[in-house]
CSV table of C-alpha atoms in Angstrom, one decimal:
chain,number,residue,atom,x,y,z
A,1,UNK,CA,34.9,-2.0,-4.6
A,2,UNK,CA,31.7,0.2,-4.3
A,3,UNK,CA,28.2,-1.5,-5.8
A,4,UNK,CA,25.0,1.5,-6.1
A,5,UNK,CA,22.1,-0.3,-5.5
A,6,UNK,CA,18.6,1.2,-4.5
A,7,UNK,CA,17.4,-0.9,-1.1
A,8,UNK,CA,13.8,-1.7,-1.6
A,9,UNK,CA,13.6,-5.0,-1.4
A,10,UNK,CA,15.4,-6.3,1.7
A,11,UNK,CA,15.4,-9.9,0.5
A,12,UNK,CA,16.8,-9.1,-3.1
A,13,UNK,CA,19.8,-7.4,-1.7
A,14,UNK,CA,20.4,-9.8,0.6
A,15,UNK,CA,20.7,-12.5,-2.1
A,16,UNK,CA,22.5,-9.9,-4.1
A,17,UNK,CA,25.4,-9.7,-1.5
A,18,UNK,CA,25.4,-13.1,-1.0
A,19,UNK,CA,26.1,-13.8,-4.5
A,20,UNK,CA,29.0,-11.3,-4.6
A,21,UNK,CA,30.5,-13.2,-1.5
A,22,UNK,CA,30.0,-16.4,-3.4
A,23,UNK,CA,32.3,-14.4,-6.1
A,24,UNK,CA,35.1,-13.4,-3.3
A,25,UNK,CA,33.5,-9.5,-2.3
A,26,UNK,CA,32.5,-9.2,1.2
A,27,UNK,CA,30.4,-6.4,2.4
A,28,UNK,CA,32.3,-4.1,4.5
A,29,UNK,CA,29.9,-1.3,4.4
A,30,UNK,CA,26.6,-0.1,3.5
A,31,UNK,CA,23.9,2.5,3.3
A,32,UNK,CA,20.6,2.3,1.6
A,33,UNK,CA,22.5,2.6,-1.5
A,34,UNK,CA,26.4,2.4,-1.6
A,35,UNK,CA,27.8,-0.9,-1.1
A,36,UNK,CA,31.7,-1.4,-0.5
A,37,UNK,CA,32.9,-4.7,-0.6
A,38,UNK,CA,36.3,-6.5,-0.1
A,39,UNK,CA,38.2,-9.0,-1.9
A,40,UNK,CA,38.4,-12.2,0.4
A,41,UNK,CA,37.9,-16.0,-0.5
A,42,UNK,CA,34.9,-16.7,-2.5
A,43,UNK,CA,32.3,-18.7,-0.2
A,44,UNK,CA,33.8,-18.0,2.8
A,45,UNK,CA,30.3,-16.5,4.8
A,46,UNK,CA,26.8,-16.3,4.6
A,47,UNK,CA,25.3,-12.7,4.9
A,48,UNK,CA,21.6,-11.8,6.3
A,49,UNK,CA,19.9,-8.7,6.9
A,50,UNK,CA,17.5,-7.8,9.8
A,51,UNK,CA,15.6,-4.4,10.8
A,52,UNK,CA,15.9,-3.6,14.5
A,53,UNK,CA,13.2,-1.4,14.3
A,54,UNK,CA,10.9,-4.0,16.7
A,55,UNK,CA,13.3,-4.2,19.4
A,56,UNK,CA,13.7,-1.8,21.9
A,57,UNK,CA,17.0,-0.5,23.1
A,58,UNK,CA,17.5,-2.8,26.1
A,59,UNK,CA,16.1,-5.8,23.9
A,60,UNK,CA,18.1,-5.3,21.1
A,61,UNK,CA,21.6,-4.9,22.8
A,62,UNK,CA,20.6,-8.4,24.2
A,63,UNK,CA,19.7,-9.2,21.0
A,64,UNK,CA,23.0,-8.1,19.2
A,65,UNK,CA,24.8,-9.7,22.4
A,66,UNK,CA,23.1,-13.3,21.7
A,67,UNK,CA,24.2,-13.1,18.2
A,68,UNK,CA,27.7,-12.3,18.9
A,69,UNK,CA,27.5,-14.8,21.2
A,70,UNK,CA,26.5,-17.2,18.4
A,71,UNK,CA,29.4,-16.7,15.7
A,72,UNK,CA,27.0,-13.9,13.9
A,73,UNK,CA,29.1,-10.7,12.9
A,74,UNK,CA,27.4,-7.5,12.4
A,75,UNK,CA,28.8,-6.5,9.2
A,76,UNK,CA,27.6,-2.6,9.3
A,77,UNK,CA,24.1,-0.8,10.0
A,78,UNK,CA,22.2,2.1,8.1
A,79,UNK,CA,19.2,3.1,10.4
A,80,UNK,CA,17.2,0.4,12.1
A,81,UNK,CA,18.6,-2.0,8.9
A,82,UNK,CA,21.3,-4.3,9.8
A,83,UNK,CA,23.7,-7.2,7.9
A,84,UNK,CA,25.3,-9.8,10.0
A,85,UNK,CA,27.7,-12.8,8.4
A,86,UNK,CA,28.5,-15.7,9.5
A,87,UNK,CA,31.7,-18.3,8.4
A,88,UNK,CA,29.7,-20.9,5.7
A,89,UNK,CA,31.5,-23.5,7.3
A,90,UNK,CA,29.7,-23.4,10.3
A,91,UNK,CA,26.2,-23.6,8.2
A,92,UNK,CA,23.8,-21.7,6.7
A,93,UNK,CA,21.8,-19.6,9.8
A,94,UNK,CA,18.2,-17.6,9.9
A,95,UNK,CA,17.8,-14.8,11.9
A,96,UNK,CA,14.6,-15.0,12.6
A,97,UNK,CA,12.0,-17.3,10.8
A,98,UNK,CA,8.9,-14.4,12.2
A,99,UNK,CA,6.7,-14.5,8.8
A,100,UNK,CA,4.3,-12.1,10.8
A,101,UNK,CA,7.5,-9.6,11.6
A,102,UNK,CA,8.4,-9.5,8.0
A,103,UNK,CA,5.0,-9.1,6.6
A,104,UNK,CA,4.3,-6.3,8.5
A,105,UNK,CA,8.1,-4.7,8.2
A,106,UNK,CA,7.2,-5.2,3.6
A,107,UNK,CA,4.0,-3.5,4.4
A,108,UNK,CA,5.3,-0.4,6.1
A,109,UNK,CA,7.4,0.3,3.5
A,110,UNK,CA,4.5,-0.5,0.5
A,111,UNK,CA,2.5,2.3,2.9
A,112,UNK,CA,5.3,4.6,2.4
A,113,UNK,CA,5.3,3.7,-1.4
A,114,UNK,CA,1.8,3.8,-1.8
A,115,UNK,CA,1.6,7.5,0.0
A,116,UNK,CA,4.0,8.8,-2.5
A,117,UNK,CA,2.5,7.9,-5.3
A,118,UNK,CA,-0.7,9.0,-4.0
A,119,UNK,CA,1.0,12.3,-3.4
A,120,UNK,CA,2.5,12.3,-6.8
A,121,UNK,CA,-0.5,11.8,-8.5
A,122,UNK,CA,-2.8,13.9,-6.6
A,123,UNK,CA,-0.3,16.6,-7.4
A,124,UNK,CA,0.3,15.8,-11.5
A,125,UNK,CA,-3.3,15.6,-11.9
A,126,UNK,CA,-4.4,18.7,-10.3
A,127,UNK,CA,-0.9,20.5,-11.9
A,128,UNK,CA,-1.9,19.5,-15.3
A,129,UNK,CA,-5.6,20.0,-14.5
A,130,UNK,CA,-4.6,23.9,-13.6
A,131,UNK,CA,-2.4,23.8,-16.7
A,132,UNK,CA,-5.2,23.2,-19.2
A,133,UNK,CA,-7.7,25.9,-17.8
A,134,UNK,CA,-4.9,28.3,-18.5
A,135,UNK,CA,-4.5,26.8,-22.6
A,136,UNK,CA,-1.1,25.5,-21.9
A,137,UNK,CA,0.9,28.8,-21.6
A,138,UNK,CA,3.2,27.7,-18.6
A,139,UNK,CA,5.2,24.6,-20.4
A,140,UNK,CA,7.6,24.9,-17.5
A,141,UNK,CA,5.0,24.3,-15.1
A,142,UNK,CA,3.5,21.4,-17.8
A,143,UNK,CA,6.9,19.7,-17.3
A,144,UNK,CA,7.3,19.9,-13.4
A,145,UNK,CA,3.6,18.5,-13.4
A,146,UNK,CA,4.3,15.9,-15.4
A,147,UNK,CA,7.5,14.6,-13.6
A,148,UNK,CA,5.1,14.1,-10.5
A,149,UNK,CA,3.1,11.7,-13.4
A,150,UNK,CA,7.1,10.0,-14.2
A,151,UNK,CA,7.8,9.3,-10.0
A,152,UNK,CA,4.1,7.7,-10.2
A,153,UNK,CA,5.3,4.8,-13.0
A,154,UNK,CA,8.8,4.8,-11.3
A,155,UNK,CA,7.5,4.2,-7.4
A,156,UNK,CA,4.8,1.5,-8.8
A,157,UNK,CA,7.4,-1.1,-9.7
A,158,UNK,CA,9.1,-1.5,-6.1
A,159,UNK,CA,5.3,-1.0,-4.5
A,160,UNK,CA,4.4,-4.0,-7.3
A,161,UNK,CA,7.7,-6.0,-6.5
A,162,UNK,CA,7.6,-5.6,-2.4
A,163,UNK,CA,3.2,-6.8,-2.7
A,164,UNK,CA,4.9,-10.0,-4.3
A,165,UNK,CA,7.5,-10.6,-1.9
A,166,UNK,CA,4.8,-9.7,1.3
A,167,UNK,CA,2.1,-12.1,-0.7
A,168,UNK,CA,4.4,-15.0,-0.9
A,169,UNK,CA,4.9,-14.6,2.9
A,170,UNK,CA,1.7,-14.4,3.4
A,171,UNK,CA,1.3,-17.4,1.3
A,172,UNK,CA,4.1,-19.3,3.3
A,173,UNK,CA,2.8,-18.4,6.5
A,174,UNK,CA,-0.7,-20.0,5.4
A,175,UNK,CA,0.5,-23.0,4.3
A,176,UNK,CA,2.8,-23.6,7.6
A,177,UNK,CA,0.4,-22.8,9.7
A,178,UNK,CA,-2.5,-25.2,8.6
């Protein structure tokens, strides 16, 4: 079965697969939209994502190494992002518990966010800007401007969902560290 989903938020889609494995699909495959799952027995592992991005080559074959080692899977990878599984009889697992790693991993991409929309705008505004001077006789060039306004609304909702997710790190990471 093949699942669309948009990959902002690391965290939802992790908890998204999960629940699909809970219902007997198993990720088999991914990239940072299509998801393809099998049928298998409902419950039977416990997904988790990581980005391999801070790891250098040498480091992260260890890394991968130490996880196979472990009982961890790797599942499949799409860039630097990664999903591992491991049988849910053997317990639940973490990763890494790095607050610091994945705070500054949610605030790369809310920089990337943010630039586009700043790009977006800059270029609706002034488009529309251009578009007045000129009494509105290029509707073609009205609409164009204005879809830069649309991409500005539709990029603020992950930029507003991923600031929740990095503040309640950031929140987490306070309190454990009093």
């Amino acid at each position: 079965m093949h699942k669309y989903r948009l990959m902002i938020n690391p965290y939802a889609i992790e908890n998204w697969v999960n629940n699909m494995a809970c219902q007997g699909w198993h990720l088999k495959k991914f990239t940072w939209i299509r998801f393809t799952f099998e049928r298998g027995e409902a419950g039977s592992y416990i997904y988790r994502h990581d980005e391999l991005e801070r790891f250098g080559t040498h480091y992260e074959e260890d890394y991968l190494a130490f996880l196979e080692s472990s009982g961890i899977e790797q599942v499949d990878r799409s860039g630097n992002f990664v999903f591992f599984r491991k049988a849910s009889q053997e317990g639940p697992f973490e990763l890494y518990t790095d607050k610091k790693t994945k705070i500054g991993s949610l605030s790369k991409k809310m920089a990337l966010f943010f630039s586009l929309i700043l790009l977006n705008l800059y270029f609706g505004i002034s488009g529309l800007i251009g578009d007045f001077s000129h009494e509105m006789t290029n509707w073609i060039g009205f609409i164009l401007h204005s879809l830069h306004l649309i991409v500005v609304i539709l990029f603020s909702f992950p930029l507003y969902r991923l600031r929740r997710v990095r503040n309640r790190l950031k929140k987490e990471l306070n309190i454990f560290s009093d």
